[in-house]
Amino acid sequence: MTNKMVTRVEGQKLVLERVFDAPRELVFKAFSEAEHLKHWWGPRGWTLPVCNIDFRPGGVWHYCMKCVDEKQGDFYGMESWGKAVYQEISEPETIVYTDYFSDAEGNVTEGMPSSHITMTFVEHEGKTKVISRGRFESAEALKTVMDMGMEQGITETWDRLEEYLPSIK
C-alpha cells in the first residue's frame, strides 16, 4: 500500500487520515451503501454477515463482523456487533454519526466506549482524502479502544477499501 493511514491521538480525540486513489463520489458511496460495505468493512480475516443500513439523518447502521480466519486463534468464530446512528449527511462531503458497540438486537453495550465521528471526504489531486475525527468521552475511553487493537483494525479495513474501490462503478 502506498497510501498509509496517518493516526493522531489528541487527548480524547482520534484523527485518522488517508488518501484513496478514487473519486470522492465513489469513496463516499463505499461508506454509505450496504452492497459495498459488505466487501471491505472489517479487518483482514473478518466478514460482514449482517449489514443493515438506513443511510439518512436519524437512520441506523447495524452490523456484525465475524472472524472467519482460523489463523487468528481465539478470534476465530468471534462476532463483533456495532451500531452507528447518523446525525448529519452531506453527500459527498460529510458523514457525522455516533458509533457504539452493540448486541445482535442493536442494544448498546453498556460499559463499552462510544464515539462521535465526523468523516470528511476531500478532493485531493484527483484522489480522495478521508479524514475521520472521533471524539470519545475521555482520553481513558479512547485508550480502551486503542488497547483493543482499533488502530490495526482500521488500518486493515481501509487497506481492504483501497483494494475494493477499483471494482465500484
Coordinates of C-alpha atoms in Angstrom, one line a residue:
M1 CA 0.0 0.0 0.0
T2 CA 1.4 3.3 -1.0
N3 CA -1.2 5.4 0.9
K4 CA -0.6 4.9 4.6
M5 CA -3.0 6.0 7.2
V6 CA -2.0 8.9 9.4
T7 CA -3.1 8.5 13.0
R8 CA -3.1 11.2 15.7
V9 CA -4.3 11.0 19.3
E10 CA -5.2 14.4 20.7
G11 CA -6.5 13.9 24.2
Q12 CA -9.9 12.3 23.8
K13 CA -9.9 12.7 20.0
L14 CA -8.6 10.2 17.4
V15 CA -7.9 11.6 14.0
L16 CA -7.3 9.3 11.0
E17 CA -6.4 10.4 7.5
R18 CA -5.8 8.5 4.3
V19 CA -5.7 9.3 0.6
F20 CA -7.6 6.8 -1.6
D21 CA -6.9 6.6 -5.4
A22 CA -10.6 7.1 -6.4
P23 CA -13.0 9.9 -7.0
R24 CA -14.7 11.4 -3.9
E25 CA -18.2 10.2 -5.0
L26 CA -17.1 6.6 -5.2
V27 CA -15.3 6.7 -1.8
F28 CA -18.4 8.2 -0.3
K29 CA -20.6 5.6 -1.9
A30 CA -18.4 2.8 -0.4
F31 CA -19.1 4.2 3.1
S32 CA -22.8 4.6 2.5
E33 CA -24.2 1.5 0.8
A34 CA -24.5 -2.0 2.3
E35 CA -23.7 -3.7 -1.0
H36 CA -20.2 -2.0 -0.9
L37 CA -19.6 -2.2 2.9
K38 CA -20.1 -5.9 2.9
H39 CA -17.0 -6.3 0.7
W40 CA -14.4 -4.3 2.7
W41 CA -15.6 -3.4 6.2
G42 CA -13.6 -5.0 9.0
P43 CA -10.0 -6.2 9.5
R44 CA -8.5 -8.9 7.3
G45 CA -10.0 -12.3 8.0
W46 CA -13.3 -10.9 9.1
T47 CA -16.6 -10.8 7.1
L48 CA -19.7 -8.7 7.5
P49 CA -22.6 -11.3 7.6
V50 CA -25.0 -8.7 8.8
C51 CA -25.1 -5.2 7.3
N52 CA -28.4 -3.3 7.7
I53 CA -28.1 0.4 6.8
D54 CA -30.6 3.2 6.8
F55 CA -28.4 6.0 5.4
R56 CA -30.1 9.2 6.4
P57 CA -30.0 11.6 9.4
G58 CA -31.6 9.7 12.3
G59 CA -31.0 6.4 10.5
V60 CA -29.1 3.4 11.9
W61 CA -26.3 1.2 10.5
H62 CA -26.3 -2.1 12.5
Y63 CA -23.7 -4.7 11.5
C64 CA -21.9 -7.8 12.6
M65 CA -18.2 -8.5 11.9
K66 CA -17.3 -12.2 12.2
C67 CA -13.8 -13.7 12.2
V68 CA -13.5 -16.4 9.5
D69 CA -9.7 -16.8 9.6
E70 CA -8.7 -19.9 11.6
K71 CA -5.1 -18.5 11.8
Q72 CA -6.4 -15.8 14.2
G73 CA -6.6 -18.2 17.0
D74 CA -9.1 -17.2 19.8
F75 CA -10.7 -14.7 17.5
Y76 CA -11.8 -17.4 15.0
G77 CA -15.6 -17.6 15.0
M78 CA -15.9 -14.4 17.2
E79 CA -18.6 -11.9 16.4
S80 CA -18.3 -8.2 17.0
W81 CA -21.5 -6.1 16.7
G82 CA -21.7 -2.4 16.0
K83 CA -24.2 0.3 15.6
A84 CA -23.9 3.8 14.1
V85 CA -26.6 6.4 14.4
Y86 CA -26.4 9.1 11.7
Q87 CA -26.8 12.7 12.7
E88 CA -25.7 14.5 9.6
I89 CA -25.1 13.6 6.0
S90 CA -23.9 15.9 3.3
E91 CA -23.2 13.9 0.1
P92 CA -20.4 13.5 -0.9
E93 CA -18.6 15.7 1.7
T94 CA -19.5 14.6 5.3
I95 CA -20.9 11.8 7.4
V96 CA -21.5 12.5 11.1
Y97 CA -22.6 9.7 13.4
T98 CA -22.3 8.2 16.8
D99 CA -20.6 4.8 16.9
Y100 CA -21.5 2.2 19.5
F101 CA -20.6 -1.4 20.4
S102 CA -23.9 -3.3 20.4
D103 CA -25.5 -6.7 20.6
A104 CA -27.3 -8.7 17.9
E105 CA -30.6 -6.8 18.6
G106 CA -28.9 -3.4 18.3
N107 CA -28.9 -2.6 22.0
V108 CA -25.9 -0.5 23.0
T109 CA -23.3 -2.5 25.0
E110 CA -23.0 -0.9 28.4
G111 CA -19.5 -0.1 29.7
M112 CA -18.0 0.0 26.2
P113 CA -16.8 3.4 24.8
S114 CA -18.9 5.1 22.2
S115 CA -17.5 7.9 19.9
H116 CA -18.9 10.8 17.9
I117 CA -17.4 10.5 14.4
T118 CA -17.1 13.2 11.8
M119 CA -15.9 11.8 8.4
T120 CA -14.9 14.3 5.8
F121 CA -14.2 13.4 2.1
V122 CA -11.9 15.9 0.4
E123 CA -11.0 16.0 -3.2
H124 CA -7.2 15.8 -3.3
E125 CA -5.3 15.9 -6.7
G126 CA -7.8 13.6 -8.4
K127 CA -8.0 11.3 -5.4
T128 CA -9.9 11.5 -2.1
K129 CA -8.6 12.3 1.3
V130 CA -10.7 10.8 4.0
I131 CA -10.4 12.4 7.4
S132 CA -12.1 10.7 10.4
R133 CA -12.3 12.7 13.6
G134 CA -13.6 10.6 16.6
R135 CA -14.3 12.2 19.9
F136 CA -14.6 9.9 22.9
E137 CA -16.0 10.6 26.4
S138 CA -12.5 10.7 27.8
A139 CA -8.8 10.0 27.0
E140 CA -9.3 6.8 29.0
A141 CA -12.2 5.7 26.8
L142 CA -10.0 6.3 23.7
K143 CA -7.2 4.3 25.3
T144 CA -9.6 1.4 25.9
V145 CA -10.4 1.0 22.2
M146 CA -6.8 1.6 21.2
D147 CA -5.7 -1.1 23.6
M148 CA -8.3 -3.4 21.9
G149 CA -6.3 -3.1 18.6
M150 CA -8.5 -0.5 16.9
E151 CA -5.7 1.2 15.0
Q152 CA -4.6 -2.1 13.4
G153 CA -8.2 -2.9 12.7
I154 CA -9.0 0.4 11.0
T155 CA -5.7 0.2 9.0
E156 CA -6.6 -3.2 7.7
T157 CA -10.2 -2.1 7.0
W158 CA -9.0 0.9 5.0
D159 CA -6.5 -1.3 3.2
R160 CA -9.4 -3.5 2.1
L161 CA -11.3 -0.4 1.0
E162 CA -8.3 0.7 -1.2
E163 CA -8.3 -2.8 -2.8
Y164 CA -12.1 -2.8 -3.3
L165 CA -12.5 0.7 -4.8
P166 CA -11.5 -0.2 -8.4
S167 CA -14.5 -2.5 -8.6
I168 CA -17.1 0.3 -7.9
K169 CA -18.6 1.9 -11.0

